Coordinates of C-alpha atoms in Angstrom, one line a residue:
M204 CA 0.0 0.0 0.0
Y205 CA 1.0 3.6 -0.5
P206 CA 2.7 5.4 2.3
F207 CA 1.0 8.6 1.4
I208 CA -2.1 9.7 -0.6
Y209 CA -4.3 12.7 -1.2
L210 CA -7.9 12.5 0.1
A211 CA -10.3 14.7 -2.0
S212 CA -13.1 14.6 0.5
Q213 CA -14.4 16.9 3.2
S214 CA -15.7 13.9 5.2
P215 CA -14.0 13.6 8.6
R216 CA -15.1 10.0 8.7
R217 CA -13.2 9.1 5.5
S218 CA -10.1 10.7 7.0
Q219 CA -10.6 8.7 10.2
L220 CA -11.1 5.5 8.3
L221 CA -7.9 6.0 6.2
T222 CA -6.0 6.6 9.5
Q223 CA -7.5 3.3 10.8
L224 CA -5.9 1.6 7.7
G225 CA -2.6 3.2 8.5
V226 CA -2.6 5.4 5.3
Q227 CA -1.0 8.8 5.7
H228 CA -3.0 11.4 3.8
E229 CA -3.4 15.1 3.1
L230 CA -6.7 16.7 2.2
L231 CA -7.0 18.0 -1.4
L232 CA -10.2 20.0 -1.3
A233 CA -11.9 22.0 -4.1
G234 CA -11.2 25.7 -4.0
P235 CA -14.0 28.4 -4.3
E236 CA -13.4 28.6 -8.0
E237 CA -14.6 25.0 -8.5
D238 CA -18.3 24.1 -8.7
A239 CA -18.1 20.8 -6.8
E240 CA -21.8 20.6 -6.1
S241 CA -22.7 20.4 -9.8
L242 CA -20.8 17.2 -10.1
E243 CA -23.4 15.5 -7.9
E244 CA -26.4 16.2 -10.2
H245 CA -28.5 13.2 -10.8
L246 CA -29.3 12.3 -14.4
S247 CA -32.8 11.3 -15.4
G248 CA -33.3 7.5 -15.4
E249 CA -29.8 6.8 -13.9
S250 CA -29.6 3.9 -11.5
P251 CA -28.2 4.5 -8.0
E252 CA -25.1 2.4 -8.8
T253 CA -24.4 4.1 -12.1
Y254 CA -25.0 7.5 -10.4
V255 CA -22.6 6.9 -7.5
Q256 CA -19.8 5.5 -9.8
R257 CA -20.1 8.3 -12.3
V258 CA -20.1 11.1 -9.7
T259 CA -17.0 9.5 -8.0
H260 CA -15.2 9.3 -11.3
L261 CA -16.0 13.0 -12.0
K262 CA -14.8 14.0 -8.6
L263 CA -11.5 12.1 -9.2
L264 CA -10.9 13.8 -12.5
A265 CA -11.4 17.2 -10.9
A266 CA -9.1 16.3 -8.0
L267 CA -6.3 15.0 -10.3
Q268 CA -6.5 18.3 -12.2
R269 CA -6.4 20.2 -8.9
R270 CA -3.3 18.4 -7.8
K271 CA -1.6 19.3 -11.0
A272 CA -2.8 22.9 -11.0
R273 CA -1.4 23.4 -7.5
G274 CA 1.9 21.9 -8.4
L275 CA 1.7 19.3 -5.6
P276 CA 4.0 16.3 -5.5
E277 CA 2.8 13.2 -7.3
A278 CA 0.9 10.7 -5.1
P279 CA -2.4 8.7 -5.5
V280 CA -5.6 10.7 -5.2
L281 CA -8.6 9.1 -3.5
C282 CA -12.2 10.1 -4.0
A283 CA -15.4 8.5 -2.7
D284 CA -19.1 9.2 -2.8
T285 CA -21.9 7.5 -0.9
T286 CA -25.6 7.4 -1.9
V287 CA -28.6 6.0 -0.1
A288 CA -31.3 4.3 -2.3
L289 CA -34.7 2.9 -1.6
G290 CA -35.4 1.0 -4.8
Q291 CA -34.4 3.3 -7.6
T292 CA -35.0 6.5 -5.5
I293 CA -31.8 8.2 -4.5
Y294 CA -31.7 10.0 -1.1
A295 CA -28.8 12.5 -1.2
K296 CA -27.9 15.0 1.5
P297 CA -30.9 16.8 2.9
L298 CA -31.4 20.4 1.8
D299 CA -32.8 21.4 5.2
A300 CA -34.5 20.0 8.3
D301 CA -37.8 19.4 6.5
D302 CA -36.1 17.5 3.8
A303 CA -34.3 15.4 6.4
V304 CA -37.7 14.6 8.1
R305 CA -39.1 13.6 4.6
M306 CA -36.2 11.2 4.0
L307 CA -36.3 9.6 7.4
Q308 CA -40.1 9.1 7.1
A309 CA -39.5 7.3 3.8
L310 CA -36.7 5.1 5.3
S311 CA -38.5 4.3 8.5
G312 CA -39.5 0.6 8.7
Q313 CA -37.7 -0.1 5.4
T314 CA -34.6 -1.8 4.2
H315 CA -32.5 0.4 1.9
G316 CA -29.3 0.2 0.0
V317 CA -26.1 2.2 0.7
L318 CA -23.7 2.4 -2.1
T319 CA -20.2 3.8 -1.7
A320 CA -18.0 4.1 -4.8
V321 CA -14.2 4.7 -4.4
A322 CA -11.9 5.8 -7.1
I323 CA -8.1 6.2 -6.9
G324 CA -6.0 7.8 -9.6
L325 CA -2.2 8.0 -10.1
N326 CA -0.9 9.5 -13.4
E327 CA -3.0 7.9 -16.1
K328 CA -4.0 4.9 -14.0
V329 CA -7.5 4.9 -12.4
A330 CA -8.9 2.1 -10.2
Q331 CA -12.5 2.1 -9.0
A332 CA -14.7 -0.1 -6.9
C333 CA -18.3 0.0 -5.5
S334 CA -19.5 -1.4 -2.2
E335 CA -23.2 -2.1 -1.7
S336 CA -24.7 -2.7 1.7
N337 CA -28.2 -2.9 3.2
V338 CA -29.5 -1.1 6.2
T339 CA -32.9 -1.8 7.9
F340 CA -34.5 0.9 10.0
A341 CA -37.0 0.0 12.7
R342 CA -40.3 2.0 12.4
M343 CA -39.6 5.4 13.8
S344 CA -42.3 7.6 15.4
E345 CA -42.8 11.2 14.2
S346 CA -41.4 12.5 17.5
E347 CA -38.3 10.2 17.2
I348 CA -37.7 11.4 13.7
R349 CA -38.0 15.1 14.7
A350 CA -35.8 14.6 17.8
Y351 CA -33.1 13.0 15.6
V352 CA -33.3 15.8 13.0
A353 CA -33.1 18.4 15.8
S354 CA -29.8 16.9 16.9
G355 CA -28.3 18.3 13.6
E356 CA -26.7 14.9 12.8
P357 CA -28.6 14.3 9.6
M358 CA -27.3 17.4 7.8
G359 CA -24.6 16.8 5.3
K360 CA -25.3 13.0 5.3
A361 CA -26.6 10.9 2.4
G362 CA -30.1 9.6 3.4
A363 CA -30.1 12.1 6.4
Y364 CA -28.4 9.8 8.9
A365 CA -25.0 8.6 10.2
V366 CA -24.8 4.9 11.0
Q367 CA -22.0 5.6 13.6
G368 CA -24.0 8.2 15.4
L369 CA -27.4 8.6 17.1
A370 CA -29.2 6.8 14.2
A371 CA -27.8 3.5 15.4
A372 CA -30.6 3.4 18.0
H373 CA -33.1 2.9 15.1
I374 CA -31.1 0.5 12.9
S375 CA -32.3 -3.0 13.4
R376 CA -30.1 -4.8 10.8
I377 CA -27.1 -4.2 8.6
S378 CA -25.6 -6.4 5.9
G379 CA -22.5 -5.7 3.9
S380 CA -19.7 -3.3 4.8
Y381 CA -20.0 -1.2 7.9
T382 CA -17.2 1.1 6.8
G383 CA -18.8 1.3 3.4
I384 CA -22.0 2.6 5.1
M385 CA -19.8 5.1 7.0
G386 CA -18.5 6.4 3.7
L387 CA -15.3 4.5 2.9
P388 CA -15.3 0.6 2.5
L389 CA -11.9 -0.3 3.9
F390 CA -11.5 -3.7 2.2
E391 CA -12.2 -2.3 -1.3
T392 CA -10.0 0.8 -0.5
A393 CA -7.1 -1.4 0.5
Q394 CA -7.5 -3.6 -2.6
L395 CA -7.5 -0.5 -4.8
L396 CA -4.3 0.9 -3.2
K397 CA -2.6 -2.5 -3.6
S398 CA -3.6 -2.6 -7.3
L399 CA -1.8 0.7 -8.0
T400 CA 1.6 -0.6 -6.7

């Protein structure tokens, strides 16, 4: 595995998970001149899996350009994107508290998919993987949903929840990759880093 990589993600969880893997990294974040949000636009008829992989690839291309433009030393660049899907419906990050309530009402009592795509680029070489897991929420009452949203935790999270936070009290079952649900599947990430050596 590489002794050092760039992480093109604002997620503190992804940074913590890379540290858990023993991978030294430095953040390579978009500047104000970049329209990073537009990369996450969902195309009509696009499946959740196609969407998350396309968005991750676009983020990686932007980050590779960023490294070059800033004249930073060469090292692998890692990007990831997580999306929550109930059937073919994608639940991105909530726009506001009302949007978070709407999402959690839809996920309550249901099993949904969590897809995290990871892409790593070095020079012209790009390696990509996608982890798919399932999360089952117990039925949540209106007051439980509103109390959780009031905690502020759902904001900035795909599907309006964090598996490693307060939401764990409402999750009855998980299958797949716990770290993938958190935002960076460590097994797939380690395999991708190995493939670049």
